[in-house]
Amino acid sequence: MARVGILTGGGDCPGLNAVIRAVVRRGLDDPETTCVGFRHGWAGVMKGNSFELTRAVTAGILGRGGTILGTSRTNPFADGADGTDQIRATLAAQGVDALIAIGGDDTLSVAARLAEADVPVVGVPKTIDNDLGGTELTFGFHTAVQIATDAIDRLRTTAESHDRVIVVEVMGREAGWIATYAGIAAGADAILVPEWPYDVDEVCKLLWARHANGTTYSIVVVAEGAKPKDGGESVSHEHVDAFGHARLGGVAVSLSAEIEERTGYETRYTILGHIQRGGTPTAFDRVLATRFGVAAMDAVLAGRFGEMVALRADEIVLMPLAEATNVHKLLDPRLFEIASVFFG
Ligand code: F6P
């Protein structure tokens, strides 16, 4: 008999509901297994805020964006605290035998720490940024790339009509996966990513070269975490979350002003922001999320705690949570090299 608790933590992501549904449906194959959902990430586990997850509750959510569990960036270990005992108390009080934590680096680093303390937990990797270690892909990424690609396609026609440069800012805190994939897919003329600080002069050279060839508009894609080479910061706001991350967003504002000033080309910016995270997942993400969800329930039933499901060479494998969370999966330089063939 297993009673399995599920939580979704960190930023929401298309495909979360598909994972929840898959976990619950796989659990139904075993008549002794039941599922409970904790609301708002680790906050719900700390407070014991939960509800029963049945087939009926999870019906019709496969293609729905967001998460029916709600999410938060609550960190049970924030500011030197240790929420392990509180979490154990909730699990004991609610008769929960194991947890499935669906999240990115932060949520899963909490899971890894709990696993070290012998709390039975299995992880499922999630982030539109695709920067989690150990897995070749996270669900949500494919959807975000499609949304960004569609947006850039639209921005291209207005840029062309007005002879403008448009700087498009996409998400990507540590890694430029969305920027590079969407940039390749939509034919960006320059792509700036967190992995390699950018030089505005080099960007302007690309634009000049493009205009020298007779083109009168350009699209520059910049990841929110991209930083200028001269050591300046990409824009961050005063807000810092419970995991110590500053709120990003806005690097396109200063970048577009600098481009306009240096080149004299009329320049606009668009920040895609949370549009990339909202709404229905692509078919690819629904399938990946479903595969992860089924594998996570299988891992729980097999007692494979302290592990995370991951995609490798199109197989779903298990790997230690601690390994996945101790390093960011940065952009493959070979992919960026392909993107750069089309710059300028
Ligand atoms: O989930 C990762 C991410 O999308 C980052 O790219 C971005 O910086 C962050 O989440 C934004 O989070 P929030 O919704 O809390 O502002």
Coordinates of N, CA, C and O in Angstrom, one line a residue, residues 136-226:
E136 N 18.5 15.4 -20.8 CA 18.7 16.1 -22.1 C 17.6 17.2 -22.4 O 17.9 18.1 -23.0
L137 N 16.5 16.9 -21.8 CA 15.4 17.9 -22.0 C 14.5 18.0 -20.7 O 14.4 17.0 -20.1
T138 N 14.0 19.1 -20.5 CA 12.9 19.2 -19.5 C 11.6 19.6 -20.2 O 11.7 20.3 -21.3
F139 N 10.5 19.1 -19.7 CA 9.2 19.4 -20.4 C 8.9 20.9 -20.2 O 9.4 21.5 -19.2
G140 N 8.2 21.5 -21.1 CA 8.0 23.0 -21.0 C 8.9 23.8 -21.9 O 8.5 24.8 -22.5
F141 N 10.1 23.2 -22.1 CA 11.0 23.9 -23.0 C 10.5 24.0 -24.4 O 10.5 25.1 -25.1
H142 N 10.0 22.9 -24.9 CA 9.6 22.8 -26.3 C 8.4 23.8 -26.5 O 8.4 24.5 -27.6
T143 N 7.5 23.9 -25.6 CA 6.4 24.8 -25.7 C 6.9 26.3 -25.7 O 6.5 27.1 -26.5
A144 N 7.8 26.6 -24.8 CA 8.4 28.0 -24.7 C 9.0 28.4 -26.0 O 8.9 29.5 -26.5
V145 N 9.8 27.4 -26.6 CA 10.5 27.7 -27.8 C 9.5 28.0 -28.9 O 9.7 28.9 -29.7
Q146 N 8.4 27.2 -29.0 CA 7.4 27.4 -30.0 C 6.7 28.8 -29.9 O 6.5 29.5 -30.9
I147 N 6.4 29.1 -28.6 CA 5.8 30.4 -28.4 C 6.8 31.6 -28.8 O 6.4 32.5 -29.5
A148 N 8.0 31.4 -28.4 CA 9.0 32.5 -28.8 C 9.2 32.5 -30.3 O 9.3 33.6 -30.9
T149 N 9.2 31.4 -30.9 CA 9.4 31.4 -32.4 C 8.2 32.1 -33.1 O 8.4 32.9 -34.0
D150 N 7.0 31.7 -32.6 CA 5.8 32.4 -33.2 C 5.9 33.9 -33.0 O 5.6 34.7 -34.0
A151 N 6.3 34.3 -31.8 CA 6.4 35.7 -31.6 C 7.4 36.4 -32.5 O 7.2 37.5 -33.0
I152 N 8.6 35.8 -32.6 CA 9.6 36.4 -33.4 C 9.2 36.5 -34.9 O 9.4 37.5 -35.6
D153 N 8.5 35.4 -35.4 CA 8.0 35.5 -36.7 C 7.1 36.7 -36.9 O 7.1 37.4 -38.0
R154 N 6.3 37.0 -35.9 CA 5.4 38.1 -36.0 C 6.2 39.4 -35.9 O 5.9 40.4 -36.7
L155 N 7.2 39.5 -35.1 CA 7.9 40.7 -34.9 C 8.7 41.0 -36.2 O 9.0 42.1 -36.5
R156 N 9.1 39.9 -36.9 CA 9.9 40.1 -38.1 C 9.1 40.9 -39.1 O 9.7 41.8 -39.8
T157 N 7.8 40.6 -39.3 CA 7.1 41.3 -40.4 C 6.9 42.8 -40.0 O 7.0 43.7 -40.9
T158 N 6.7 43.1 -38.7 CA 6.6 44.5 -38.4 C 8.0 45.2 -38.4 O 8.1 46.4 -38.9
A159 N 9.0 44.5 -38.0 CA 10.4 45.1 -38.2 C 10.7 45.5 -39.6 O 11.2 46.5 -39.9
E160 N 10.3 44.5 -40.5 CA 10.6 44.7 -41.9 C 9.8 45.9 -42.5 O 10.3 46.7 -43.2
S161 N 8.5 46.0 -42.1 CA 7.7 47.0 -42.6 C 8.2 48.4 -42.2 O 8.1 49.4 -43.0
H162 N 8.8 48.5 -41.0 CA 9.2 49.8 -40.5 C 10.7 50.1 -40.6 O 11.2 51.1 -40.1
D163 N 11.5 49.1 -41.2 CA 12.9 49.3 -41.3 C 13.5 49.5 -39.9 O 14.3 50.4 -39.6
R164 N 13.1 48.6 -39.0 CA 13.6 48.7 -37.6 C 14.4 47.5 -37.1 O 14.3 46.5 -37.7
V165 N 15.2 47.8 -36.1 CA 15.8 46.7 -35.3 C 14.8 46.4 -34.2 O 14.3 47.3 -33.5
I166 N 14.5 45.1 -34.0 CA 13.7 44.7 -32.8 C 14.5 43.8 -32.0 O 15.0 42.7 -32.4
V167 N 14.6 44.1 -30.7 CA 15.3 43.3 -29.7 C 14.2 42.5 -29.0 O 13.3 43.1 -28.4
V168 N 14.3 41.2 -29.0 CA 13.3 40.3 -28.4 C 13.9 39.6 -27.2 O 14.9 38.9 -27.3
E169 N 13.4 39.9 -26.0 CA 13.9 39.3 -24.8 C 13.1 38.0 -24.5 O 11.9 38.1 -24.3
V170 N 13.8 36.9 -24.3 CA 13.2 35.7 -23.9 C 13.7 35.2 -22.5 O 14.6 35.8 -22.0
M171 N 13.0 34.2 -21.9 CA 13.5 33.8 -20.6 C 14.8 32.9 -20.8 O 15.1 32.5 -21.9
G172 N 15.4 32.7 -19.7 CA 16.7 32.0 -19.7 C 17.6 32.7 -18.7 O 18.3 33.6 -19.1
R173 N 17.5 32.2 -17.5 CA 18.3 32.9 -16.4 C 19.8 32.6 -16.5 O 20.6 33.4 -16.4
E174 N 20.1 31.3 -16.6 CA 21.5 30.8 -16.5 C 21.9 30.4 -17.9 O 23.1 30.3 -18.2
A175 N 21.0 30.0 -18.8 CA 21.3 29.3 -20.0 C 20.5 29.9 -21.2 O 19.3 30.2 -21.0
G176 N 21.1 29.9 -22.3 CA 20.4 30.5 -23.5 C 19.8 29.5 -24.4 O 19.8 29.7 -25.6
W177 N 19.2 28.4 -23.8 CA 18.5 27.4 -24.7 C 17.3 28.0 -25.4 O 17.2 27.7 -26.6
I178 N 16.5 28.7 -24.8 CA 15.3 29.2 -25.5 C 15.7 30.2 -26.5 O 15.3 30.1 -27.7
A179 N 16.6 31.1 -26.2 CA 17.1 32.1 -27.1 C 17.7 31.5 -28.4 O 17.4 31.9 -29.5
T180 N 18.5 30.4 -28.2 CA 19.2 29.8 -29.3 C 18.2 29.0 -30.2 O 18.3 29.1 -31.4
Y181 N 17.4 28.2 -29.5 CA 16.5 27.4 -30.3 C 15.5 28.3 -31.1 O 15.3 28.1 -32.3
A182 N 14.9 29.2 -30.4 CA 13.9 30.1 -31.0 C 14.6 31.0 -32.0 O 14.1 31.3 -33.1
G183 N 15.8 31.4 -31.7 CA 16.6 32.2 -32.6 C 16.9 31.5 -33.9 O 16.8 32.0 -35.0
I184 N 17.3 30.2 -33.8 CA 17.6 29.4 -35.0 C 16.3 29.2 -35.8 O 16.2 29.4 -37.0
A185 N 15.2 28.9 -35.0 CA 13.9 28.5 -35.7 C 13.3 29.7 -36.4 O 12.7 29.6 -37.4
A186 N 13.6 30.9 -35.9 CA 13.0 32.1 -36.5 C 14.0 33.0 -37.3 O 13.6 34.1 -37.7
G187 N 15.2 32.5 -37.4 CA 16.2 33.2 -38.2 C 16.7 34.5 -37.6 O 16.8 35.5 -38.3
A188 N 17.1 34.5 -36.3 CA 17.6 35.7 -35.7 C 18.9 36.2 -36.3 O 19.7 35.4 -36.7
D189 N 19.1 37.5 -36.3 CA 20.3 38.0 -36.9 C 21.4 38.2 -35.8 O 22.6 38.4 -36.2
A190 N 21.1 38.1 -34.6 CA 22.1 38.0 -33.5 C 21.4 37.4 -32.3 O 20.1 37.6 -32.1
I191 N 22.1 36.6 -31.5 CA 21.5 36.0 -30.3 C 22.5 36.2 -29.2 O 23.7 35.9 -29.3
L192 N 22.0 36.7 -28.0 CA 22.8 37.0 -26.9 C 22.4 36.1 -25.7 O 21.2 36.1 -25.4
V193 N 23.3 35.4 -25.1 CA 23.0 34.3 -24.1 C 23.8 34.5 -22.9 O 24.9 35.2 -22.9
P194 N 23.3 34.0 -21.7 CA 24.0 34.2 -20.5 C 25.4 33.5 -20.5 O 26.3 34.0 -19.7
E195 N 25.6 32.5 -21.3 CA 26.9 31.8 -21.3 C 28.1 32.6 -21.7 O 29.2 32.4 -21.2
W196 N 27.9 33.5 -22.6 CA 29.0 34.3 -23.2 C 28.6 35.8 -23.1 O 27.7 36.3 -23.9
P197 N 29.2 36.6 -22.2 CA 28.9 38.0 -22.1 C 29.0 38.7 -23.5 O 29.9 38.4 -24.3
Y198 N 28.1 39.6 -23.8 CA 28.0 40.2 -25.1 C 28.7 41.6 -25.2 O 28.9 42.3 -24.1
D199 N 29.1 41.9 -26.4 CA 29.8 43.2 -26.6 C 28.9 44.0 -27.6 O 28.6 43.5 -28.7
V200 N 28.3 45.1 -27.1 CA 27.3 45.8 -27.9 C 28.0 46.2 -29.3 O 27.3 46.2 -30.3
D201 N 29.3 46.6 -29.2 CA 29.9 46.9 -30.5 C 29.9 45.8 -31.5 O 29.7 46.0 -32.7
E202 N 30.1 44.6 -31.0 CA 30.0 43.4 -31.9 C 28.6 43.2 -32.5 O 28.4 42.9 -33.6
V203 N 27.6 43.5 -31.6 CA 26.2 43.3 -32.1 C 26.0 44.4 -33.2 O 25.4 44.1 -34.2
C204 N 26.5 45.6 -32.9 CA 26.2 46.7 -33.9 C 27.0 46.4 -35.2 O 26.4 46.6 -36.3
K205 N 28.2 45.8 -35.1 CA 28.9 45.4 -36.4 C 28.1 44.4 -37.2 O 28.0 44.5 -38.4
L206 N 27.4 43.5 -36.5 CA 26.6 42.5 -37.2 C 25.4 43.2 -38.0 O 25.1 42.9 -39.1
L207 N 24.8 44.2 -37.3 CA 23.7 44.9 -37.9 C 24.2 45.8 -39.0 O 23.5 45.9 -40.1
W208 N 25.4 46.4 -38.9 CA 25.9 47.3 -40.0 C 26.1 46.4 -41.2 O 25.8 46.8 -42.3
A209 N 26.8 45.2 -40.9 CA 27.1 44.3 -42.0 C 25.8 43.9 -42.8 O 25.7 43.9 -44.0
R210 N 24.8 43.7 -42.0 CA 23.5 43.2 -42.6 C 22.9 44.4 -43.4 O 22.4 44.2 -44.5
H211 N 23.0 45.6 -42.9 CA 22.4 46.7 -43.6 C 23.3 47.0 -44.9 O 22.8 47.4 -45.9
A212 N 24.6 46.8 -44.8 CA 25.5 47.0 -45.9 C 25.1 46.0 -47.1 O 25.4 46.3 -48.2
N213 N 24.6 44.9 -46.7 CA 24.1 43.9 -47.7 C 22.7 44.3 -48.2 O 22.2 43.5 -49.0
G214 N 22.2 45.3 -47.8 CA 20.9 45.8 -48.4 C 19.7 45.5 -47.5 O 18.6 45.9 -47.9
T215 N 19.8 44.8 -46.4 CA 18.7 44.6 -45.6 C 18.4 45.8 -44.6 O 19.4 46.4 -44.2
T216 N 17.2 46.1 -44.4 CA 16.9 47.3 -43.7 C 16.3 47.0 -42.3 O 15.8 48.0 -41.7
Y217 N 16.2 45.8 -41.9 CA 15.7 45.5 -40.5 C 16.4 44.3 -40.0 O 17.1 43.6 -40.7
S218 N 16.3 44.2 -38.6 CA 17.1 43.1 -38.0 C 16.3 42.6 -36.7 O 15.6 43.4 -36.1
I219 N 16.5 41.4 -36.4 CA 16.0 40.8 -35.2 C 17.1 40.4 -34.3 O 18.0 39.5 -34.7
V220 N 17.2 40.9 -33.1 CA 18.2 40.5 -32.1 C 17.4 39.8 -31.0 O 16.5 40.3 -30.4
V221 N 17.8 38.5 -30.7 CA 17.2 37.8 -29.6 C 18.2 37.8 -28.4 O 19.3 37.5 -28.5
V222 N 17.6 38.2 -27.2 CA 18.5 38.2 -26.0 C 17.8 37.5 -24.9 O 16.6 37.6 -24.6
A223 N 18.6 36.6 -24.2 CA 18.1 35.9 -23.1 C 18.1 36.8 -21.9 O 19.0 37.7 -21.7
E224 N 17.1 36.7 -21.0 CA 17.0 37.6 -19.9 C 18.3 37.7 -19.0 O 18.6 38.7 -18.4
G225 N 19.0 36.6 -19.0 CA 20.2 36.5 -18.1 C 21.5 36.9 -18.8 O 22.6 36.8 -18.2
A226 N 21.4 37.4 -20.1 CA 22.6 37.8 -20.8 C 23.2 39.0 -20.1 O 22.5 39.9 -19.7

